[in-house]
Coordinates of C-alpha atoms in Angstrom, one line a residue:
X71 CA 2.4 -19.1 18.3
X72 CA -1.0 -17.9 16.6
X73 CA -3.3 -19.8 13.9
X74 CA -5.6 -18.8 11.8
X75 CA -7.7 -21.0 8.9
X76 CA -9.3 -19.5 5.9
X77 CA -11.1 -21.4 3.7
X78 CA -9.6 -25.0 4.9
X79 CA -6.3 -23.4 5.1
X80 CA -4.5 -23.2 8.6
X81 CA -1.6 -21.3 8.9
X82 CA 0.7 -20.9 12.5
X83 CA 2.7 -17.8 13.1
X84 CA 5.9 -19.0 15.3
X85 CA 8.6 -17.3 16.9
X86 CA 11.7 -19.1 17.5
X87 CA 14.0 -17.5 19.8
X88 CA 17.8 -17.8 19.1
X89 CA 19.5 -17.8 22.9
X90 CA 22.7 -19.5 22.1
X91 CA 24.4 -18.3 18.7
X92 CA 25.9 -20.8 16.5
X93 CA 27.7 -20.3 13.3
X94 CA 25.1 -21.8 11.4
X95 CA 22.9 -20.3 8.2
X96 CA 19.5 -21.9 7.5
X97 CA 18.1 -21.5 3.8
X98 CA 15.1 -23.4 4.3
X99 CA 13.0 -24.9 6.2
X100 CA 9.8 -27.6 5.7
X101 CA 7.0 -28.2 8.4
X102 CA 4.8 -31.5 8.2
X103 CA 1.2 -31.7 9.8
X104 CA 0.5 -34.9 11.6
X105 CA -2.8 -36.3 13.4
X106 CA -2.6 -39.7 15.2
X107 CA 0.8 -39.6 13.6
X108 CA -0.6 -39.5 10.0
X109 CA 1.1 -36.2 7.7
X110 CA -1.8 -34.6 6.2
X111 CA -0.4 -31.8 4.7
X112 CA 3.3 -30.2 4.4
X113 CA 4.7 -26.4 3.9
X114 CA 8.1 -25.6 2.4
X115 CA 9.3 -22.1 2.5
X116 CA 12.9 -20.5 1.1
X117 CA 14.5 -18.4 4.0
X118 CA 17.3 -16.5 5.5
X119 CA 18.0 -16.7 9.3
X120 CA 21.5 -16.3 10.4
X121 CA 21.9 -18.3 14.1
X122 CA 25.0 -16.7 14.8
X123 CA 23.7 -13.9 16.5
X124 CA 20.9 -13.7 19.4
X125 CA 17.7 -12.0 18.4
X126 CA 13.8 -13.3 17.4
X127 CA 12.5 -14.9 14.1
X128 CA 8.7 -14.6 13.6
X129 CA 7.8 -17.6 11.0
X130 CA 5.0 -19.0 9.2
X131 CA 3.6 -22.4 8.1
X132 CA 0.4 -22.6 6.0
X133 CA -1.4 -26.0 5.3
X134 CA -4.5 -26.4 3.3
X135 CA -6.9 -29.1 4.7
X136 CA -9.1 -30.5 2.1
X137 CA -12.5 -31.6 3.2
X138 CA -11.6 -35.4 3.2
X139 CA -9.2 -34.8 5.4
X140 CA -11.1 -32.6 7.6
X141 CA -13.7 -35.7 7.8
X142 CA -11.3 -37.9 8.3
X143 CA -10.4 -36.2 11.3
X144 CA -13.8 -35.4 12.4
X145 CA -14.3 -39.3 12.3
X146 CA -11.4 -39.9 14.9
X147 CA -11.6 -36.4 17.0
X148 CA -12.7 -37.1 20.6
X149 CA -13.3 -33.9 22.2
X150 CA -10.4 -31.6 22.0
X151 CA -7.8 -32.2 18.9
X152 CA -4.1 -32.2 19.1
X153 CA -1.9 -31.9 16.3
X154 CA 2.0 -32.4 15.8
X155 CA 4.1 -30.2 13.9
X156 CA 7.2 -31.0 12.9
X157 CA 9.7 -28.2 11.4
X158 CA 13.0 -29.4 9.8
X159 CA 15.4 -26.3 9.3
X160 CA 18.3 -26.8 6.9
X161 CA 21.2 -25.0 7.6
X162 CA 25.3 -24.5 6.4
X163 CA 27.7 -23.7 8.9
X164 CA 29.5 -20.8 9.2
X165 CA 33.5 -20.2 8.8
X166 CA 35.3 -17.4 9.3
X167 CA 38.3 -16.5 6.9
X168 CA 40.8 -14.0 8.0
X169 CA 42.2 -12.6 4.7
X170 CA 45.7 -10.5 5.1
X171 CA 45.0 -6.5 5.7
X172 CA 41.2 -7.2 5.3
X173 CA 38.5 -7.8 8.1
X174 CA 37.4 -11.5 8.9
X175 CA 34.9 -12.7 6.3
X176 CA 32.4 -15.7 6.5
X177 CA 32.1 -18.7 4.3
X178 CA 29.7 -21.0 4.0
X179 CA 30.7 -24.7 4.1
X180 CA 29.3 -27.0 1.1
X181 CA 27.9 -29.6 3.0
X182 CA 24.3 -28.9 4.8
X183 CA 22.5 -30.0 8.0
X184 CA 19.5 -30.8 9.4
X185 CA 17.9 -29.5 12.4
X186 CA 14.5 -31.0 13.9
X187 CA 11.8 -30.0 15.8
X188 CA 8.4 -31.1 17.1
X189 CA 5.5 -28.8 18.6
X190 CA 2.7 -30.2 20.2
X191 CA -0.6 -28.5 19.6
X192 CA -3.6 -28.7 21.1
X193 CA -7.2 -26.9 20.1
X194 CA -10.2 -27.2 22.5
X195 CA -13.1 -29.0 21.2
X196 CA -15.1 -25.4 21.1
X197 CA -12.2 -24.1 19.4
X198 CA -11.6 -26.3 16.9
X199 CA -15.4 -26.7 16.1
X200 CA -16.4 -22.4 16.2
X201 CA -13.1 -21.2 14.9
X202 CA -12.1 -23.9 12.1
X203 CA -14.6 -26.2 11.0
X204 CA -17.6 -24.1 10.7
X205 CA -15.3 -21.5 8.9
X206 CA -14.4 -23.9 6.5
X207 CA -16.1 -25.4 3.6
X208 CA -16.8 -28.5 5.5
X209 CA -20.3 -29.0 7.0
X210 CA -21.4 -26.3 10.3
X211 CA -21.8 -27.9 13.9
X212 CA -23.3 -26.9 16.6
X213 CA -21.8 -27.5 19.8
X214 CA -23.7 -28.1 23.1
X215 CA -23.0 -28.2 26.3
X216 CA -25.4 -30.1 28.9
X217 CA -25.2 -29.7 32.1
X218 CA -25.2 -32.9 34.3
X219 CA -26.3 -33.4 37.6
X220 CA -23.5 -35.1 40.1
X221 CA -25.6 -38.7 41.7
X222 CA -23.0 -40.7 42.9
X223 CA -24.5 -44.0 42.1
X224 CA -26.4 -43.4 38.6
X225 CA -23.8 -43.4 35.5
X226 CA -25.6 -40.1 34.1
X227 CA -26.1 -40.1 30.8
X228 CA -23.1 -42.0 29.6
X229 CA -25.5 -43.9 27.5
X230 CA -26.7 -41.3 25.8
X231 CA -23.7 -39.0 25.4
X232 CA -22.0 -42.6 23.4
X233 CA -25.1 -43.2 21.6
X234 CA -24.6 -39.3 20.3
X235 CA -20.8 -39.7 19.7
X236 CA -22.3 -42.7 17.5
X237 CA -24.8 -40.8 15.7
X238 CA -21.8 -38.1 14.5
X239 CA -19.8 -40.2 13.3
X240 CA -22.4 -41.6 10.9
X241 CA -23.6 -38.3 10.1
X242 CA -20.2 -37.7 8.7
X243 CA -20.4 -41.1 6.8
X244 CA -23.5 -39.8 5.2
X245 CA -25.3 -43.0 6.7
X246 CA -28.2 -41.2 7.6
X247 CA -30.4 -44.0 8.6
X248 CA -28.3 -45.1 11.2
X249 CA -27.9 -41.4 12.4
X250 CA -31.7 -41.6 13.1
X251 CA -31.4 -45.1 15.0
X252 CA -28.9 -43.8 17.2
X253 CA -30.7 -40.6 18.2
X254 CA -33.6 -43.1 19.0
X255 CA -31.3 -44.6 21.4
X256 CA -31.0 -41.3 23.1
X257 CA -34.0 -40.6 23.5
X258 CA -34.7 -43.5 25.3
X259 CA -31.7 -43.2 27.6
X260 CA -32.9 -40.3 28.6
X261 CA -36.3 -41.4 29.4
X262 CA -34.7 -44.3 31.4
X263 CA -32.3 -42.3 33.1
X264 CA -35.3 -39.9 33.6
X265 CA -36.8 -42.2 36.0
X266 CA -33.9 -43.6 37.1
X267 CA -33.3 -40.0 38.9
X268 CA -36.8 -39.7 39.9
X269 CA -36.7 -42.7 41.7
X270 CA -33.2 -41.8 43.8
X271 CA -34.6 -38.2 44.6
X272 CA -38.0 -39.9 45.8
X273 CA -36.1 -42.2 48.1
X274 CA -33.7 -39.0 49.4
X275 CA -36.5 -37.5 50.3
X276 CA -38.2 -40.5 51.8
X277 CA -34.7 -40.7 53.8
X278 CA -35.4 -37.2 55.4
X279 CA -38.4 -37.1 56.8

């Protein structure tokens, strides 16, 4: 499976293998996009594939994400994103006819099916963020990556990195006021946790001499 968005739209290129053959016809098929199992967008595509043979059908399902929705899910991403997509393939069955001094021929029986499938997809937070947000017509990020230190007994940073998770999801609101009080917050967290580290290497190195 590949994806690909251009200008909020998202599209993913399956292949479904057919291993067991089963006299079944599908005409159509619809796939639903769902987030913290909310739809946010649907495709529906016309199509021919035969299941009664064995062989490879390549696919594709295009959603357009408008930018509320792309905000929407900014406000509740933590990290890395997964989506579900569900694809529902209708399909007749098959049944073969022998017709006297002719070859077998197949008919397709009135009534129609329903087949269901979900995928589960994921998209690493740098993914998501290079690759589809700041290649749509939503707002650019920039992602960074700090590294952290490894005390044992100091909580490093957690203050801060919540305060910043704060701070995003008001930027998104447009509630810029509060964007700036949070970022304060950092910035003394930091200064805290500053000494806080100072203070355990001074007594580490008090311990080895």
């Amino acid at each position: 499976m590949k994806q690909y968005l251009i200008k909020n739209r998202i599209s993913f290129l399956l292949t479904l293998d057919i291993n067991n053959a089963a006299p079944l016809v599908c005409y159509g098929y619809e796939a639903y996009l769902n987030y913290h199992q909310q739809e946010i967008e649907s495709f529906h595509k016309l199509a021919n594939f035969d299941f009664s043979s064995e062989y490879n059908i390549n696919f594709i399902s295009k959603f357009k994400i408008q930018n509320n929705i792309l905000k929407e899910i900014e406000s509740k991403r933590d990290k890395d994103i997964e989506f579900a997509l569900k694809v529902d393939f209708f399909l007749i069955q098959k049944e073969y006819v022998n017709i006297q001094n002719k070859n077998n021929i197949d008919l397709l029986k009135s009534y129609p099916q329903l087949i269901s499938t979900t995928l589960i997809i994921k998209f690493p937070q740098s993914f998501w963020i290079e690759n589809i947000i700041n290649k749509s017509t939503l707002h650019k990020i920039a992602l960074l990556e700090l590294p952290l230190a490894d005390y044992p007994k100091l909580d490093t940073l957690s203050i801060s990195i919540k305060e910043l998770r704060e701070a995003r999801k008001y930027f998104i609101n447009g509630d810029y006021d509060k964007v700036v009080s949070h970022c304060r917050s950092v910035l003394e967290s930091v200064t805290n946790q500053k000494l806080k580290v100072n203070q355990t290497i001074r007594h580490l190195l008090i311990s080895m001499l």
